XYZ file of C-alpha atoms in Angstrom:
743
model
C 62.584 -53.823 5.830
C 59.822 -52.218 7.998
C 58.734 -49.437 5.650
C 56.322 -49.859 2.769
C 56.897 -49.335 -0.851
C 54.677 -46.714 -1.896
C 54.989 -46.709 -5.846
C 54.231 -43.357 -7.472
C 53.468 -40.133 -5.850
C 50.793 -38.034 -7.764
C 53.222 -35.255 -8.211
C 56.222 -37.275 -9.425
C 54.514 -40.016 -11.637
C 53.864 -43.682 -11.154
C 56.639 -46.194 -10.559
C 57.710 -48.098 -13.511
C 59.440 -51.190 -14.795
C 61.237 -52.102 -18.051
C 64.258 -53.403 -19.662
C 66.939 -52.007 -21.717
C 69.843 -51.740 -19.487
C 72.944 -53.806 -20.795
C 74.580 -56.582 -18.697
C 77.095 -54.994 -16.322
C 80.474 -56.567 -16.205
C 80.932 -59.648 -14.067
C 78.312 -62.027 -12.381
C 77.044 -61.676 -8.979
C 80.028 -63.560 -7.495
C 82.595 -61.208 -8.830
C 80.365 -58.162 -7.950
C 80.192 -59.406 -4.444
C 84.086 -59.994 -4.254
C 84.354 -56.444 -5.457
C 81.767 -55.137 -3.212
C 80.145 -52.916 -5.616
C 79.957 -50.111 -2.918
C 80.910 -47.306 -5.452
C 79.483 -48.792 -8.732
C 77.761 -45.883 -10.701
C 75.664 -45.948 -13.542
C 77.107 -44.622 -16.793
C 76.209 -40.957 -17.392
C 75.182 -40.537 -13.613
C 76.010 -37.088 -12.483
C 77.197 -38.619 -9.018
C 75.164 -36.179 -7.117
C 72.753 -38.740 -5.562
C 74.002 -40.949 -2.962
C 76.942 -42.808 -4.625
C 76.661 -46.061 -2.608
C 74.362 -48.435 -4.370
C 72.569 -51.263 -2.300
C 73.562 -54.611 -3.989
C 71.615 -57.743 -3.463
C 72.348 -61.072 -5.256
C 69.476 -63.656 -5.394
C 69.490 -67.136 -6.621
C 66.469 -68.721 -8.872
C 64.587 -69.478 -5.620
C 64.835 -65.757 -4.597
C 67.253 -66.564 -1.818
C 69.911 -64.107 -0.931
C 73.441 -65.303 -2.025
C 75.173 -62.070 -1.788
C 74.737 -58.459 -0.131
C 76.752 -55.553 0.381
C 76.726 -53.171 3.287
C 74.388 -50.787 1.832
C 72.141 -53.524 0.656
C 71.860 -54.852 4.240
C 70.886 -51.374 5.325
C 68.466 -51.201 2.455
C 66.835 -54.463 3.566
C 66.862 -53.415 7.168
C 68.791 -56.499 8.473
C 72.390 -57.628 9.384
C 74.448 -59.243 6.407
C 74.933 -62.497 7.978
C 71.126 -62.908 8.537
C 70.352 -62.153 5.128
C 72.276 -64.990 3.343
C 70.213 -67.702 2.580
C 66.855 -65.953 3.488
C 64.157 -65.349 0.819
C 63.778 -61.884 -0.198
C 60.078 -62.019 -0.070
C 60.619 -62.656 3.731
C 63.277 -60.222 4.248
C 61.472 -57.357 2.240
C 57.818 -58.205 2.107
C 56.958 -54.770 1.232
C 58.537 -55.313 -2.116
C 56.077 -58.021 -3.055
C 53.478 -56.843 -5.703
C 55.480 -53.883 -6.467
C 57.158 -52.868 -9.762
C 60.461 -53.868 -7.951
C 59.254 -57.477 -7.621
C 58.244 -57.280 -11.333
C 61.538 -56.076 -12.408
C 63.253 -58.858 -10.448
C 60.946 -61.511 -11.797
C 61.796 -60.287 -15.488
C 65.513 -60.901 -14.878
C 65.091 -64.291 -12.993
C 62.261 -65.713 -15.316
C 63.061 -64.187 -18.687
C 66.798 -63.728 -18.465
C 66.336 -60.140 -19.418
C 67.448 -57.116 -17.483
C 64.808 -55.252 -15.713
C 64.314 -51.863 -13.997
C 61.804 -50.088 -11.789
C 61.464 -46.888 -9.557
C 59.552 -46.322 -6.651
C 58.954 -44.390 -3.426
C 59.789 -45.727 -0.173
C 57.518 -43.925 2.531
C 59.428 -44.751 5.572
C 62.617 -42.840 3.962
C 60.707 -40.314 2.017
C 62.952 -41.125 -0.929
C 62.779 -42.428 -4.387
C 64.842 -45.402 -5.272
C 65.863 -46.799 -8.560
C 66.473 -50.624 -9.294
C 68.530 -52.325 -11.957
C 68.358 -56.051 -12.067
C 70.715 -58.099 -14.330
C 70.295 -62.040 -14.734
C 73.145 -64.126 -13.432
C 73.369 -67.828 -13.603
C 69.642 -68.388 -13.128
C 69.496 -65.750 -10.373
C 69.740 -61.968 -10.494
C 72.051 -59.274 -9.321
C 70.115 -56.395 -8.171
C 71.307 -52.622 -7.637
C 68.993 -50.065 -5.685
C 70.126 -46.387 -5.603
C 68.535 -43.462 -4.012
C 67.617 -41.141 -6.969
C 65.614 -38.537 -4.803
C 67.752 -35.582 -5.482
C 68.221 -36.399 -9.098
C 64.151 -36.267 -9.426
C 63.947 -33.243 -7.517
C 66.455 -31.719 -9.786
C 64.368 -32.725 -12.776
C 61.163 -31.224 -11.302
C 63.083 -27.993 -10.945
C 64.276 -28.090 -14.451
C 60.970 -28.935 -15.794
C 59.332 -26.011 -13.817
C 62.115 -23.670 -14.936
C 61.628 -24.809 -18.519
C 57.727 -24.250 -18.194
C 58.359 -20.809 -16.848
C 60.802 -20.040 -19.824
C 58.162 -21.284 -22.221
C 55.761 -19.083 -20.677
C 58.098 -16.233 -20.953
C 59.197 -16.510 -24.383
C 56.374 -18.686 -26.197
C 53.068 -17.000 -25.241
C 52.915 -13.420 -26.144
C 49.368 -13.166 -25.654
C 49.972 -13.669 -21.780
C 51.280 -11.327 -19.300
C 54.512 -12.501 -17.891
C 55.589 -10.361 -14.617
C 58.287 -10.666 -12.101
C 58.275 -9.038 -8.738
C 60.338 -9.017 -5.660
C 59.364 -9.936 -2.035
C 58.169 -6.391 -1.526
C 55.676 -6.967 -4.349
C 57.565 -4.420 -6.659
C 57.250 -5.220 -10.362
C 60.808 -5.788 -11.664
C 59.780 -7.020 -15.116
C 56.615 -7.253 -17.276
C 56.223 -7.987 -20.919
C 54.349 -6.139 -23.721
C 51.105 -7.940 -23.264
C 50.401 -6.073 -20.340
C 49.048 -3.218 -22.293
C 46.352 -5.257 -23.923
C 45.150 -6.999 -20.741
C 45.672 -4.070 -18.049
C 45.985 -0.916 -20.279
C 49.466 0.080 -18.871
C 52.745 0.341 -20.976
C 55.439 -1.966 -19.418
C 57.738 0.813 -18.277
C 54.821 2.469 -16.457
C 54.476 -0.604 -14.223
C 58.170 -1.562 -13.683
C 59.211 -0.250 -10.047
C 55.510 0.119 -9.095
C 53.633 -2.220 -6.677
C 51.674 -5.349 -7.982
C 48.775 -3.978 -6.152
C 48.037 -1.618 -9.229
C 46.802 -4.614 -10.746
C 44.681 -5.838 -7.863
C 41.303 -4.619 -6.968
C 41.551 -2.517 -3.789
C 39.538 -4.906 -1.753
C 42.005 -7.813 -2.103
C 45.100 -5.617 -1.342
C 45.330 -6.398 2.371
C 44.701 -10.198 1.756
C 47.117 -10.203 -0.938
C 49.898 -8.856 1.307
C 49.410 -11.135 4.173
C 49.493 -14.052 1.820
C 52.820 -12.823 0.484
C 54.217 -12.257 3.996
C 52.933 -15.526 5.478
C 54.652 -17.613 2.632
C 57.970 -15.611 3.152
C 57.794 -16.332 6.806
C 56.607 -19.883 6.921
C 56.968 -21.260 3.397
C 53.397 -22.252 3.577
C 51.458 -21.748 0.341
C 47.839 -20.848 0.978
C 46.775 -21.216 -2.524
C 47.697 -23.659 -5.455
C 50.392 -21.866 -7.253
C 50.092 -23.727 -10.645
C 46.630 -22.234 -11.233
C 44.793 -19.545 -9.563
C 41.791 -17.689 -10.537
C 41.639 -14.217 -9.096
C 40.013 -10.694 -10.099
C 42.405 -8.208 -11.724
C 41.973 -4.386 -12.155
C 42.285 -2.745 -15.730
C 43.653 0.827 -15.747
C 40.201 2.274 -16.307
C 39.015 0.516 -13.191
C 36.904 -2.351 -14.730
C 37.638 -5.681 -13.468
C 38.343 -9.029 -15.294
C 38.849 -12.529 -14.399
C 42.490 -13.838 -14.381
C 43.957 -17.259 -14.508
C 47.437 -17.087 -12.862
C 50.275 -19.436 -12.573
C 53.084 -18.442 -9.886
C 56.768 -19.599 -9.702
C 59.622 -18.756 -7.582
C 63.239 -18.241 -8.022
C 65.858 -17.732 -5.088
C 69.008 -16.030 -5.758
C 70.999 -15.729 -2.348
C 68.650 -14.216 0.043
C 66.287 -12.551 -2.677
C 63.243 -13.813 -3.967
C 61.822 -13.309 -7.319
C 58.210 -14.293 -8.022
C 56.983 -14.901 -11.608
C 53.426 -14.579 -12.562
C 51.874 -15.733 -15.841
C 48.505 -14.026 -16.466
C 45.728 -14.665 -18.856
C 42.162 -13.037 -19.160
C 39.609 -15.758 -18.587
C 36.791 -13.401 -18.233
C 34.881 -14.892 -21.410
C 35.463 -18.328 -20.104
C 34.011 -17.423 -16.648
C 31.101 -15.521 -18.246
C 30.200 -18.764 -20.224
C 30.511 -20.875 -17.321
C 28.372 -18.476 -15.228
C 25.677 -18.559 -18.043
C 25.733 -22.287 -18.095
C 25.143 -22.374 -14.426
C 22.579 -19.745 -14.811
C 20.865 -21.750 -17.450
C 20.747 -24.916 -15.448
C 19.091 -22.897 -12.438
C 16.556 -21.191 -14.778
C 15.630 -24.866 -16.258
C 15.417 -26.311 -12.669
C 13.201 -23.437 -11.561
C 10.926 -23.570 -14.655
C 10.614 -27.391 -14.019
C 9.432 -26.665 -10.505
C 6.864 -24.055 -11.675
C 5.339 -26.088 -14.608
C 5.146 -29.178 -12.575
C 3.563 -27.537 -9.498
C 0.049 -28.891 -9.751
C -1.007 -26.454 -6.968
C -0.647 -23.547 -9.232
C -3.084 -21.876 -11.360
C -2.372 -21.155 -15.219
C -2.169 -17.384 -14.408
C 0.418 -18.098 -11.480
C 2.524 -20.470 -13.839
C 2.863 -17.829 -16.530
C 3.403 -15.122 -14.133
C 6.358 -16.961 -12.589
C 7.719 -18.089 -15.694
C 7.723 -14.534 -16.924
C 9.523 -13.395 -13.943
C 12.098 -16.351 -14.186
C 12.779 -15.092 -17.807
C 13.298 -11.603 -16.995
C 15.704 -12.609 -14.308
C 17.673 -14.872 -16.537
C 17.863 -12.605 -19.660
C 18.423 -9.508 -17.397
C 15.487 -7.678 -18.882
C 12.746 -5.768 -16.963
C 9.790 -6.579 -19.019
C 8.164 -9.657 -19.881
C 4.722 -10.114 -21.717
C 2.339 -12.568 -23.200
C 0.258 -11.196 -25.899
C -3.020 -12.248 -27.659
C -2.942 -11.269 -31.354
C -6.176 -11.188 -33.456
C -5.910 -10.809 -37.090
C -8.581 -9.939 -39.547
C -9.224 -11.449 -43.011
C -7.739 -8.290 -44.597
C -4.577 -8.710 -42.749
C -5.165 -5.979 -40.166
C -5.270 -7.071 -36.376
C -4.523 -6.076 -32.891
C -2.129 -7.081 -30.122
C -3.435 -7.280 -26.570
C -1.459 -7.608 -23.348
C -2.557 -10.670 -21.444
C 0.084 -11.275 -18.802
C 2.815 -8.842 -18.079
C 5.933 -8.187 -15.935
C 7.332 -4.777 -15.303
C 6.101 -1.234 -14.658
C 6.172 -0.019 -18.566
C 2.901 2.000 -19.132
C 2.153 0.175 -22.521
C 3.008 -3.302 -21.157
C 0.330 -3.863 -18.829
C -2.643 -6.404 -18.941
C -5.472 -5.330 -21.335
C -3.387 -2.689 -23.082
C -3.730 -3.033 -26.792
C -2.639 -1.616 -29.902
C -2.864 -2.058 -33.647
C -0.648 -5.013 -34.805
C 1.104 -2.448 -37.019
C 2.435 -0.663 -34.073
C 3.889 -3.623 -32.454
C 7.254 -5.258 -32.679
C 5.372 -8.618 -32.508
C 4.013 -8.197 -36.043
C 7.580 -9.534 -37.183
C 7.609 -12.241 -34.617
C 4.414 -13.764 -35.702
C 5.820 -14.306 -39.367
C 6.777 -18.012 -40.236
C 10.220 -17.941 -38.785
C 8.372 -17.065 -35.468
C 11.203 -15.463 -33.705
C 13.049 -12.277 -33.078
C 16.135 -11.252 -31.115
C 17.075 -7.744 -31.247
C 19.684 -6.328 -28.902
C 19.644 -2.781 -30.306
C 16.240 -1.788 -32.088
C 17.500 1.414 -33.416
C 20.630 -0.215 -34.840
C 18.446 -2.924 -36.278
C 16.255 -0.537 -38.187
C 13.463 0.247 -35.942
C 14.159 3.833 -35.356
C 11.036 5.815 -36.351
C 9.002 2.792 -36.710
C 5.480 3.264 -35.126
C 6.381 0.243 -32.587
C 9.425 2.282 -31.535
C 7.340 5.409 -31.201
C 4.681 3.713 -29.021
C 6.931 1.381 -26.864
C 10.311 2.930 -27.207
C 12.191 -0.320 -26.471
C 15.821 -0.692 -26.737
C 16.145 -4.333 -26.754
C 13.590 -7.203 -27.699
C 13.308 -10.859 -27.775
C 10.308 -12.854 -28.463
C 8.686 -16.036 -29.825
C 5.371 -17.236 -31.333
C 2.681 -18.859 -29.345
C 0.740 -21.406 -31.141
C -2.388 -23.191 -29.589
C -4.164 -26.143 -31.552
C -2.064 -25.289 -34.637
C -3.388 -21.701 -34.639
C -1.727 -18.437 -33.802
C -2.461 -17.303 -30.294
C 0.174 -14.524 -29.794
C 3.706 -13.948 -28.681
C 5.821 -14.316 -25.688
C 8.464 -11.459 -25.171
C 10.898 -9.968 -23.013
C 12.359 -6.403 -23.447
C 13.976 -3.180 -21.901
C 14.117 0.346 -22.851
C 17.856 0.220 -22.961
C 19.763 -1.430 -25.711
C 22.086 -4.327 -24.852
C 25.960 -4.114 -25.220
C 26.068 -7.766 -26.214
C 23.763 -9.796 -28.655
C 21.509 -12.245 -27.089
C 23.320 -15.716 -26.621
C 22.389 -18.840 -28.240
C 21.583 -20.089 -24.871
C 19.073 -17.000 -24.188
C 17.563 -17.500 -27.563
C 16.940 -21.104 -26.877
C 15.477 -20.159 -23.352
C 12.827 -17.965 -24.966
C 12.133 -20.678 -27.529
C 11.486 -23.269 -24.856
C 9.312 -20.962 -22.923
C 7.408 -19.955 -25.863
C 6.724 -23.666 -26.762
C 5.846 -24.475 -22.981
C 3.383 -21.550 -22.838
C 1.752 -22.808 -26.162
C 1.587 -26.390 -24.653
C 0.003 -25.139 -21.244
C -2.493 -22.920 -22.897
C -3.637 -25.791 -25.299
C -3.754 -28.234 -22.102
C -5.717 -25.494 -20.391
C -8.245 -24.960 -23.314
C -8.721 -28.862 -23.477
C -9.379 -28.907 -19.716
C -11.726 -26.264 -20.038
C -13.754 -27.944 -22.906
C -13.467 -31.040 -21.026
C -15.001 -29.538 -17.828
C -17.773 -27.828 -19.852
C -18.319 -31.390 -21.395
C -18.637 -32.796 -17.870
C -20.688 -30.090 -16.728
C -23.179 -30.842 -19.437
C -22.937 -34.541 -18.748
C -23.533 -34.017 -15.150
C -26.731 -32.039 -16.133
C -27.797 -34.901 -18.336
C -27.573 -37.250 -15.563
C -29.448 -35.079 -13.331
C -32.266 -34.988 -15.923
C -31.971 -38.721 -16.483
C -32.094 -39.542 -12.699
C -35.046 -37.209 -11.962
C -37.178 -36.855 -15.176
C -37.010 -40.473 -16.326
C -36.538 -42.352 -12.971
C -39.667 -40.920 -11.544
C -42.111 -41.808 -14.354
C -40.414 -45.195 -14.525
C -41.286 -45.950 -11.054
C -44.780 -44.820 -11.367
C -45.008 -47.310 -14.465
C -43.601 -50.151 -12.551
C -46.152 -49.459 -9.872
C -49.087 -49.517 -12.100
C -47.692 -52.812 -13.887
C -47.551 -54.463 -10.388
C -51.136 -53.573 -9.833
C -52.111 -54.799 -13.350
C -50.369 -57.992 -12.894
C -52.130 -58.708 -9.605
C -55.275 -58.526 -11.726
C -54.291 -60.217 -14.908
C -51.679 -62.976 -15.502
C -50.690 -61.905 -19.054
C -47.640 -62.639 -21.003
C -47.772 -59.167 -22.529
C -47.447 -57.621 -18.888
C -44.448 -59.985 -18.271
C -42.878 -58.472 -21.485
C -43.615 -54.954 -20.219
C -41.861 -55.731 -16.922
C -38.759 -56.828 -18.832
C -38.862 -53.610 -20.825
C -39.085 -51.509 -17.703
C -36.284 -53.323 -15.910
C -34.055 -52.876 -18.956
C -34.771 -49.177 -18.929
C -33.779 -48.917 -15.245
C -30.638 -50.877 -15.889
C -29.592 -48.598 -18.638
C -30.476 -45.491 -16.371
C -28.248 -46.825 -13.513
C -25.269 -47.578 -16.120
C -25.574 -44.146 -17.612
C -25.335 -42.628 -14.354
C -22.215 -44.786 -13.252
C -20.772 -44.013 -16.569
C -21.362 -40.208 -15.950
C -19.553 -40.310 -12.552
C -16.775 -42.762 -13.098
C -14.750 -40.256 -15.759
C -13.521 -38.103 -12.867
C -9.779 -38.343 -11.869
C -9.185 -40.210 -8.517
C -7.448 -38.018 -6.099
C -7.842 -39.790 -2.773
C -5.649 -43.156 -2.911
C -5.590 -45.654 -0.094
C -3.592 -48.651 0.537
C -5.932 -51.581 -0.424
C -5.480 -55.286 0.340
C -6.146 -56.266 -3.067
C -6.795 -60.150 -2.411
C -9.315 -59.417 0.180
C -11.049 -56.867 -1.839
C -11.405 -59.363 -4.732
C -13.077 -61.964 -2.277
C -15.386 -59.226 -1.045
C -16.444 -58.462 -4.503
C -16.980 -62.142 -5.315
C -19.643 -62.269 -2.344
C -21.643 -59.517 -4.014
C -21.759 -61.273 -7.600
C -24.149 -63.959 -8.601
C -21.639 -66.511 -9.522
C -23.564 -69.815 -9.735
C -21.169 -72.475 -11.092
C -18.175 -70.003 -11.501
C -14.894 -70.315 -9.517
C -12.572 -67.514 -8.484
C -8.944 -68.083 -7.740
C -7.035 -65.220 -6.065
C -3.446 -65.307 -6.707
C -2.392 -61.898 -5.089
C -1.945 -61.202 -1.649
C -0.077 -57.784 -1.830
C -1.615 -54.115 -1.510
C -1.972 -51.419 -4.180
C -2.761 -47.797 -4.062
C -6.429 -47.118 -5.154
C -9.904 -45.758 -4.556
C -11.298 -48.791 -2.807
C -14.996 -48.237 -3.669
C -14.260 -47.530 -7.481
C -11.788 -50.414 -7.631
C -14.676 -52.691 -6.020
C -16.966 -51.622 -9.020
C -14.091 -52.369 -11.582
C -13.599 -55.883 -10.194
C -17.435 -56.587 -9.681
C -18.036 -55.588 -13.400
C -15.113 -57.796 -14.610
C -16.396 -60.761 -12.528
C -19.858 -60.281 -13.806
C -18.903 -60.197 -17.284
C -16.476 -63.169 -16.805
C -19.538 -65.254 -15.262
C -22.234 -64.069 -17.864
C -19.973 -64.298 -20.885
C -17.510 -67.198 -19.980
C -19.569 -69.885 -21.673
C -17.319 -72.651 -23.026
C -19.814 -73.711 -25.751
C -18.228 -73.578 -29.077
C -18.152 -70.504 -31.177
C -20.618 -71.629 -33.543
C -23.279 -72.250 -30.863
C -22.306 -68.775 -29.348
C -22.898 -67.155 -33.005
C -26.312 -69.087 -33.340
C -27.245 -67.819 -30.155
C -26.251 -64.235 -31.071
C -28.433 -64.490 -34.236
C -31.406 -66.134 -32.304
C -31.556 -63.159 -29.935
C -31.383 -60.514 -32.323
C -27.926 -59.476 -32.859
C -27.455 -58.927 -36.621
C -24.004 -57.117 -36.677
C -21.263 -58.777 -38.421
C -18.422 -60.240 -36.513
C -15.566 -62.479 -37.746
C -15.105 -64.458 -34.342
C -17.351 -66.054 -31.852
C -19.831 -63.890 -30.179
C -19.406 -65.422 -26.684
C -16.564 -63.300 -25.288
C -16.872 -60.634 -22.906
C -20.037 -59.123 -24.017
C -21.287 -62.442 -25.448
C -22.406 -65.805 -24.010
C -25.550 -66.567 -22.327
C -28.552 -66.409 -24.536
C -31.541 -67.127 -22.360
C -33.424 -63.840 -21.566
C -32.776 -62.514 -18.014
C -35.392 -63.209 -15.508
C -37.495 -59.974 -14.250
C -36.159 -60.933 -10.678
C -32.605 -60.896 -11.594
C -32.918 -57.500 -13.484
C -34.767 -55.978 -10.428
C -31.826 -57.065 -8.135
C -29.634 -54.257 -7.489
C -32.282 -51.621 -8.339
C -33.509 -49.105 -5.858
C -37.140 -49.318 -7.023
C -37.305 -53.006 -7.893
C -39.966 -55.017 -6.455
C -39.070 -57.914 -4.458
C -38.856 -61.007 -6.805
C -39.814 -64.643 -6.068
C -37.356 -67.432 -5.929
C -38.992 -69.224 -8.762
C -38.507 -66.052 -10.972
C -34.622 -65.988 -10.550
C -32.895 -68.663 -12.862
C -30.164 -66.236 -14.168
C -27.642 -63.419 -13.555
C -27.550 -60.014 -15.427
C -24.229 -58.821 -16.780
C -23.765 -55.528 -15.347
C -25.687 -55.441 -11.943
C -24.896 -57.276 -8.860
C -27.364 -59.434 -6.984
C -28.516 -58.457 -3.682
C -28.744 -61.930 -2.534
C -26.444 -63.038 0.152
C -23.716 -65.539 -0.592
C -22.101 -68.063 2.064
C -18.603 -67.175 3.190
C -15.924 -68.609 1.162
C -14.373 -72.021 2.004
C -10.722 -70.334 1.815
C -9.062 -67.293 0.958
C -7.588 -68.505 -2.327
C -10.425 -70.090 -4.281
C -14.028 -69.474 -4.211
C -16.783 -71.176 -6.176
C -20.067 -73.198 -6.241
C -20.578 -76.723 -6.419
C -24.016 -76.455 -7.837
C -24.462 -74.877 -11.101
C -27.874 -73.296 -11.754
C -29.363 -74.258 -15.022
C -28.254 -72.153 -18.153
C -25.306 -70.628 -16.027
C -21.656 -71.293 -17.601
C -19.187 -73.071 -15.256
C -16.115 -70.843 -15.639
C -12.842 -70.274 -13.515
C -11.803 -66.756 -12.874
C -8.264 -66.043 -11.914
C -7.014 -62.705 -10.589
C -3.107 -62.458 -10.422
C -0.275 -59.822 -10.070
C 1.584 -58.212 -12.901
C 4.885 -56.411 -12.572
C 3.247 -52.871 -12.394
C -0.515 -54.010 -11.931
C -2.978 -57.064 -11.939
C -4.954 -59.212 -14.423
C -8.454 -60.770 -14.283
C -8.610 -63.789 -16.561
C -11.123 -66.688 -17.278
C -11.208 -69.918 -19.168
C -14.256 -69.067 -21.349
C -14.314 -68.871 -25.144
C -12.353 -65.552 -25.282
C -12.515 -62.266 -27.004
C -12.007 -62.080 -30.721
C -8.778 -60.127 -31.554
C -10.789 -57.829 -33.884
C -12.934 -56.773 -31.056
C -10.456 -56.329 -28.220
C -10.238 -52.360 -28.707
C -14.065 -51.825 -29.137
C -15.146 -53.876 -26.280
C -14.495 -50.913 -24.217
C -16.746 -48.438 -26.156
C -19.978 -47.391 -24.651
C -22.978 -49.395 -26.076
C -20.989 -52.128 -27.324
C -22.801 -55.460 -26.868
C -23.599 -58.655 -28.841
C -26.499 -59.673 -26.578
C -29.823 -58.174 -26.366
C -29.756 -58.226 -22.447
C -26.362 -56.423 -22.155
C -26.276 -52.529 -22.092
C -22.889 -52.268 -23.440
C -21.687 -50.002 -20.544
C -20.139 -52.643 -18.018
C -16.457 -52.451 -19.681
C -16.872 -48.918 -20.479
C -17.328 -48.127 -16.907
C -14.396 -50.528 -16.110
C -12.093 -48.385 -18.509
C -13.400 -45.129 -16.999
C -12.414 -46.323 -13.664
C -9.068 -47.404 -14.756
C -8.363 -44.007 -16.639
C -9.512 -42.098 -13.658
C -6.802 -43.722 -11.529
C -4.231 -43.156 -14.314
C -4.053 -46.911 -15.187
C -4.074 -48.487 -18.564
C -6.330 -51.564 -19.409
C -6.106 -53.836 -22.354
C -8.024 -56.966 -23.510
C -6.032 -60.014 -24.416
C -6.370 -63.856 -24.361
C -5.823 -65.820 -21.270
C -3.479 -69.084 -21.000
C -6.894 -71.149 -21.235
C -7.911 -69.336 -24.451
C -10.488 -67.033 -22.506
C -10.707 -63.577 -21.979
C -7.799 -61.707 -19.887
C -7.908 -58.080 -18.936
C -4.584 -56.438 -17.856
C -4.548 -53.265 -15.646
C -1.084 -51.591 -15.611
C 0.465 -48.516 -14.195
C -0.678 -49.313 -10.556
C 1.149 -48.116 -7.875
C 1.926 -50.143 -4.688
C 2.546 -48.924 -1.131
């Protein structure tokens, strides 16, 4: 059998198997002896091919009996089929419902049935399999004609049901000249014609004129070729009412042939409302897509965003006017409405136009409910109202705009003509959404403006600090240097330390003022290499750096470098592994009096020896050159200008010689899923302090300015990152920076 078995056409249903046929008289040998060539199923109308293909199989699926029709069915001479396996003789049956039905009869001793489509014959076959002495007697019959008749009957029944059971639908028949032969009473409701007015007339009376030619060509093409250019089961086409207006129709076509005459049946229903809702949904989706593009466009100003949003709203609502108002109310309840942004050419709806609130529709919009949708203002009772006299609007819809929990104004759309239909729920929701977005955008703009003013004041302060404090400080340090050349006095050394600390505070204040700005120019930074570069600029004494990151991140390299250097310096200075009690004693000894529940040798804790003058001067533009003898220790916040030897390798860097008083600490830099971390094996940060360590001025040592980690947080925030302090695996401090992008 060369053809494949294609079980189940989409239009005819899938092939099926089952049981339920009774055992036919006689076993397979008796059937073979009788030929079975004219066996028919009880109740069969005999109109299908009467000859059945009979095949008998034993328990091993070998052919032990076959008639002539069976041989033709299997595609081989009878003598070659005896003793052969059915799977070999008809491999196309393997894996189909036919095989399943045969297996049911052989294995379960139950009759089985199946039907399927044979593509090579373009025909449907039915199988009935009966168990017989461990084997099976199988009968295949061509049932194509029966199935076609069944389909025709079902189609006829469907048309009949449409004709008799659905009075709301128009049922119409016409001949091949498109002349109406019959139409039911429903045509009057849908098209405005009485049935008798259309019978004998052309169907084109119900078709918009622009489709006349195409309609005629389609019918003629079908009559000539039998080719359906459209799917007859359901077609969506426009129809024309008697008064000329159009509606959307859903049409099902059928055909009846009587002799040489054709009768076409059309069942029509009005789907205009459904189409309208569908179009509204599509328009809503398009509006939201466009609104998203506008609101997320960082290149647009606030004015541009609101203007485009008003334009989108006018287009979607099919209203010519859109406006954002500012409403100012007095304590006595009076107030004014001022037009801020507007769309349209209404003379009273232009930027800057104002009126008493009592003459504005918006006086109702700002009530607690905060929303109005009026398709017809006169019908809604606004006729003769001062607002109607001033603006003369026919339709109005508006929502309340609230900024920082206070009334700002309203966002509205309107027209001078009333609407034929009420505002849809989707349209109402649209205005609510836009009103809330405008509220949010105005609030954000106000916050940005306030922030910009704050930054401007901060920059002014930084300028004053830089000029008015640095200059006298430089003069004071010069005089101090001259005084120390004449007198070696401990009091002068204390003055030197105080001046150095003032310089450190000035540097940190300037840095903190600059680092709050958002980062806009990002580069691909080789993170591991940058860590090593930063390590070379930090006085690390007995500290060791382990870099476990080799990838790249997106960052401003200069600001990232400062972030890493600050974290490294804090880890080196505050990474002491001395017991917490010692650290607390050190903090008290050096003047820290704040109450703290945990050890004070965490990030801003640790070394208790006062910093040398030389180290405080390192990194300052105006610092005098220190002597080597005066430089035993590092500072927390500022890098040393002394050079370091090159690292021994790219992974671990450290010093084998720890200077007196310097803690020995290992700092590890590694990757996170969306960022990186810097950890040490020092004494860690008390849990109660992990939020406050980033606050400006937070410090537990006299030497620290308290700005180091505040600067780190500002840099991270400027990149759009997040930073948190936690505990490392070794019990020390660990800083996790997340939200970092990679190339």
